[in-house]
Amino acid sequence: MFDAVIVGAGPAGLAAALTLGRTCRTVLLLDAGEGRNARAAHVHNFLTRDGTPPAQLRELGRADLAAYPSVRVRTGTVTDVTVLEGCFRVDLEGGGTADARRLLLATGLADDLPGPRGVEALWGRSAFHCPYCHGYECAGRTVAVLGAAPARVRLALQLSRFAADVALCTGGEPLDPASRATLETNGVTVRCEPVAHLEGAGDRLEQVVFEGGPPLARDAVFVVNVPRQRSELAARLGCASFADGCVEIDEFARTSVPGVYAAGDLARRATLPMPLAAVVAAAAGGTLAGAVIDQDLVGADFGLPDPFARARS
């Protein structure tokens, strides 16, 4: 019987395991493999680790955990989870089970890319979605932003401060006159033709090709991604979720199912309009979840009142 099983060994799971290991909790950390940012060349906005390749960051995290004998790391996928009397049982790929008093889901999100054709080969290298993860690398370069929604207009204007040239490609969607005037006043080109495909060499974008009109030479493109849950475990457990599919947690990483916690970009609080995709935010969420799980178990072990009861109510 482990104190906690952590499903997912990205930044959130690793940070939670570290926190629990440092309080001598017995932990099983299950790693299914590549994370959401595996295609990216580097992790950014992570203090002291800015520019570290994602795989290397995970290796460094595992190396940190090696100092704590109560933490076990196992490579493999969880196929199912069962709620038992006072604990949880996870079924492991290839056979075997593990029981734990508390369960932390850190399985993360995956990104569906609705288009245009050619984006998959460029994803994470010259096709991006987050200006805080990859915007700086576009400084002095030519950039396209796809979409016509207000958030896309805002992103194009944001990038125009440091990119050499920015174009908003609406994909055939109309753009209101006020937005168009603001964009053009600030040097952002507007192209309203439907986008046929993205063209490049390997993972490097070369141009945006339209169904009509000349192609647009670009170094990078910001596209619309559709995040989805990488794992079905939260749904199987009956954890409450939002319309966007994110697992609902409170400010202490607790889901609606007692004893089940969630951390990382798979989950968010009701006060956030979207999940935080930053690696450092996932690690911070994992640290918080680990500390709360430990306090939860302290209360259970010694019959102490829940220190977070007021926040729950």
XYZ file of C-alpha atoms in Angstrom:
313
model
C 0.000 0.000 0.000
C 1.549 3.266 -1.162
C 0.708 6.583 0.412
C 0.167 7.943 -3.090
C 0.164 6.788 -6.671
C 0.934 9.528 -9.170
C -0.200 8.847 -12.728
C 1.933 10.889 -15.094
C 5.597 11.842 -14.841
C 5.715 15.215 -16.505
C 6.610 18.367 -14.551
C 3.505 18.148 -12.334
C 3.951 14.483 -11.437
C 7.689 14.813 -10.879
C 7.264 17.854 -8.631
C 4.557 16.142 -6.578
C 6.711 13.030 -6.166
C 9.614 15.191 -5.012
C 7.480 16.968 -2.424
C 6.065 13.687 -1.097
C 9.477 12.015 -1.157
C 10.884 14.798 0.979
C 8.225 14.050 3.601
C 9.115 10.328 3.450
C 5.821 9.309 1.900
C 5.805 6.077 -0.083
C 5.082 7.016 -3.680
C 4.709 5.159 -6.951
C 5.213 7.462 -9.951
C 3.969 6.001 -13.224
C 5.445 7.318 -16.468
C 3.636 6.557 -19.734
C 6.270 8.254 -21.888
C 6.395 11.435 -23.934
C 4.558 14.497 -22.681
C 2.617 17.234 -24.407
C 5.715 19.283 -25.211
C 7.795 16.401 -26.579
C 7.857 17.959 -30.068
C 9.229 21.268 -28.797
C 12.951 21.911 -29.016
C 13.153 23.610 -25.631
C 11.258 24.444 -22.459
C 10.936 28.153 -21.752
C 9.845 30.397 -18.880
C 11.203 27.904 -16.331
C 13.635 29.740 -14.051
C 17.144 28.149 -14.141
C 15.996 25.720 -16.863
C 15.077 28.127 -19.680
C 16.093 26.515 -22.980
C 16.298 22.945 -21.628
C 14.999 20.232 -24.006
C 11.813 18.635 -22.617
C 13.291 15.121 -22.465
C 16.324 16.407 -20.582
C 14.099 18.198 -18.053
C 12.300 14.916 -17.333
C 15.638 13.130 -16.925
C 16.797 15.786 -14.476
C 13.560 15.354 -12.521
C 14.039 11.602 -12.300
C 17.615 12.157 -11.142
C 16.333 14.381 -8.324
C 13.904 11.673 -7.212
C 16.686 9.081 -6.995
C 17.813 10.706 -3.725
C 14.540 9.734 -2.001
C 14.231 5.970 -1.291
C 10.477 6.104 -0.600
C 9.779 7.109 -4.221
C 9.552 4.429 -6.889
C 9.344 5.269 -10.591
C 7.894 2.807 -13.059
C 7.511 3.152 -16.825
C 4.100 2.080 -18.038
C 0.487 3.004 -18.587
C -2.431 2.756 -16.177
C -5.284 0.916 -17.869
C -7.913 1.358 -15.172
C -8.484 2.539 -11.622
C -10.896 1.236 -8.965
C -12.121 2.955 -5.815
C -11.848 0.542 -2.885
C -12.611 0.953 0.804
C -10.281 3.741 1.876
C -7.893 3.420 -1.070
C -7.479 3.166 -4.816
C -6.246 0.330 -7.014
C -4.615 1.045 -10.369
C -4.290 -1.633 -13.025
C -0.982 -1.506 -14.852
C -0.325 -2.220 -18.494
C 1.176 -5.665 -18.887
C -0.367 -6.918 -15.672
C -0.129 -6.118 -11.994
C -1.817 -3.630 -9.721
C -0.832 -1.041 -7.158
C -2.865 0.233 -4.201
C -2.605 3.688 -2.698
C -4.316 5.766 -0.060
C -4.403 8.806 -2.334
C -4.344 9.237 -6.105
C -2.871 12.128 -8.076
C -3.721 12.496 -11.752
C -1.006 14.291 -13.704
C -1.689 12.774 -17.108
C -1.795 16.081 -18.949
C -3.419 17.166 -22.174
C -2.829 16.331 -25.818
C -3.340 18.723 -28.726
C -5.596 18.119 -31.690
C -4.732 20.291 -34.667
C -7.787 21.017 -36.820
C -5.698 22.410 -39.639
C -4.611 23.604 -42.047
C -2.973 20.737 -43.899
C 0.742 20.526 -43.166
C 0.602 21.783 -39.584
C 1.393 18.403 -37.997
C 4.921 18.269 -39.420
C 5.634 21.793 -38.180
C 4.034 21.512 -34.720
C 6.330 22.498 -31.876
C 9.121 23.641 -34.195
C 7.715 26.409 -36.372
C 3.979 26.074 -35.699
C 3.042 27.175 -32.187
C 0.088 28.160 -30.039
C 1.533 29.971 -26.989
C 3.356 33.318 -27.210
C 4.877 32.832 -23.764
C 6.388 29.478 -24.690
C 7.615 30.355 -28.178
C 7.016 34.036 -28.842
C 10.542 35.215 -28.045
C 12.005 32.830 -30.601
C 10.000 34.732 -33.231
C 11.721 38.040 -32.487
C 12.980 39.574 -35.709
C 11.228 36.913 -37.835
C 8.172 36.852 -40.079
C 5.084 35.405 -38.378
C 1.538 34.470 -39.374
C -1.381 34.166 -36.978
C -4.289 32.039 -38.197
C -7.887 32.869 -37.275
C -10.263 35.810 -37.083
C -11.560 35.631 -33.494
C -10.803 38.544 -31.134
C -8.159 36.443 -29.350
C -6.325 35.952 -32.670
C -6.398 39.679 -33.363
C -4.999 40.286 -29.890
C -2.227 37.737 -30.443
C -1.224 39.295 -33.763
C -0.962 42.704 -32.111
C 1.026 41.237 -29.215
C 3.543 39.625 -31.562
C 3.867 42.802 -33.617
C 5.915 44.378 -30.823
C 8.945 42.191 -31.558
C 8.410 40.128 -34.715
C 9.827 41.618 -37.887
C 6.531 41.269 -39.736
C 3.145 39.871 -38.678
C 0.204 38.840 -40.831
C -3.245 37.798 -39.618
C -4.689 35.133 -41.910
C -8.426 34.863 -41.261
C -8.904 31.672 -43.291
C -11.834 33.083 -45.232
C -13.593 34.446 -42.147
C -14.737 38.085 -42.152
C -12.982 40.620 -39.963
C -14.823 43.543 -38.449
C -13.706 46.980 -39.709
C -12.529 48.206 -36.299
C -10.215 45.218 -35.791
C -8.873 45.506 -39.312
C -8.152 49.202 -38.834
C -6.315 48.526 -35.549
C -4.222 45.788 -37.134
C -3.269 47.788 -40.214
C -2.541 50.923 -38.183
C -0.029 48.854 -36.203
C 1.642 47.322 -39.243
C -0.118 43.935 -39.232
C -1.013 42.645 -42.704
C -4.457 41.099 -43.109
C -5.074 38.213 -45.532
C -8.670 37.007 -45.747
C -8.385 34.240 -48.363
C -9.024 30.660 -47.217
C -5.776 28.906 -46.274
C -5.052 25.828 -48.427
C -2.028 24.464 -46.570
C 1.251 25.234 -44.846
C 4.378 24.505 -46.840
C 7.850 23.913 -45.483
C 11.027 21.884 -45.493
C 10.960 19.241 -42.777
C 9.750 20.986 -39.624
C 10.580 24.503 -40.854
C 7.756 26.617 -42.256
C 8.446 28.395 -45.540
C 5.110 29.791 -46.640
C 1.368 29.928 -46.101
C -0.441 28.857 -49.263
C -3.931 30.222 -49.950
C -6.738 28.915 -52.130
C -6.451 32.131 -54.108
C -3.819 34.845 -54.244
C -0.043 34.684 -53.837
C 1.548 32.608 -51.036
C 2.865 34.355 -47.965
C 6.490 33.694 -47.001
C 6.727 33.127 -43.216
C 9.202 31.774 -40.673
C 6.621 30.762 -38.055
C 2.879 30.419 -37.606
C 0.606 30.509 -34.587
C -2.323 28.132 -35.039
C -5.438 27.221 -33.091
C -5.055 24.004 -31.112
C -7.806 21.978 -29.454
C -6.567 20.442 -26.185
C -8.086 17.175 -24.944
C -7.531 14.868 -22.004
C -4.686 12.434 -22.673
C -6.201 9.892 -20.270
C -9.768 8.750 -19.507
C -9.018 8.019 -15.848
C -10.604 11.203 -14.493
C -13.813 10.514 -16.394
C -13.889 6.896 -15.220
C -13.535 8.055 -11.629
C -16.408 10.490 -12.089
C -14.366 13.644 -11.501
C -16.276 16.812 -12.313
C -15.061 18.619 -15.405
C -15.710 21.789 -17.373
C -17.248 22.112 -20.825
C -13.749 22.322 -22.310
C -12.891 18.898 -20.846
C -10.546 20.117 -18.121
C -10.861 18.412 -14.751
C -12.255 20.771 -12.123
C -10.098 21.283 -9.038
C -10.214 23.678 -6.128
C -7.315 25.870 -5.079
C -5.734 22.888 -3.302
C -5.696 20.536 -6.312
C -8.639 18.490 -5.005
C -11.094 17.027 -7.508
C -14.751 16.338 -6.762
C -13.862 12.725 -5.826
C -12.502 12.413 -2.262
C -8.891 11.314 -2.205
C -8.318 12.096 -5.891
C -6.150 15.069 -6.796
C -5.148 16.540 -10.151
C -2.257 18.767 -11.184
C -0.828 20.146 -14.391
C -2.575 21.300 -17.528
C -5.273 18.591 -17.391
C -6.988 20.516 -14.582
C -7.971 24.038 -13.670
C -9.912 26.010 -11.099
C -13.245 27.627 -11.916
C -11.645 31.065 -11.650
C -9.321 30.358 -14.596
C -10.792 30.618 -18.103
C -8.336 28.081 -19.511
C -5.659 25.619 -18.329
C -2.179 27.008 -17.781
C 0.097 25.381 -20.353
C 3.396 26.637 -18.885
C 5.758 23.935 -17.634
C 6.628 25.970 -14.550
C 2.911 26.277 -13.702
C 2.527 22.497 -13.954
C 5.497 21.985 -11.640
C 4.089 24.500 -9.159
C 0.735 22.721 -9.244
C 2.438 19.410 -8.559
C 4.320 20.849 -5.583
C 1.074 22.181 -4.122
C -0.738 18.882 -4.703
C 2.058 16.931 -3.022
C 1.952 19.135 0.066
C -1.845 18.958 0.323
C -1.814 15.166 -0.046
C 0.732 14.944 2.777
C -1.404 17.171 5.011
C -4.464 15.102 4.145
C -2.646 11.957 5.278
C -1.328 13.634 8.443
C -4.917 14.382 9.394
C -6.015 10.825 8.622
C -3.118 9.272 10.560
C -3.515 11.327 13.726
C -7.218 12.180 13.737
C -6.567 15.876 13.195
C -9.040 18.353 11.688
C -8.779 19.161 7.993
C -6.752 22.411 7.714
C -8.448 23.147 4.371
C -12.031 22.590 5.538
C -12.893 26.288 5.531
C -11.649 26.639 1.968
C -13.723 23.616 0.889
C -16.894 25.076 2.390
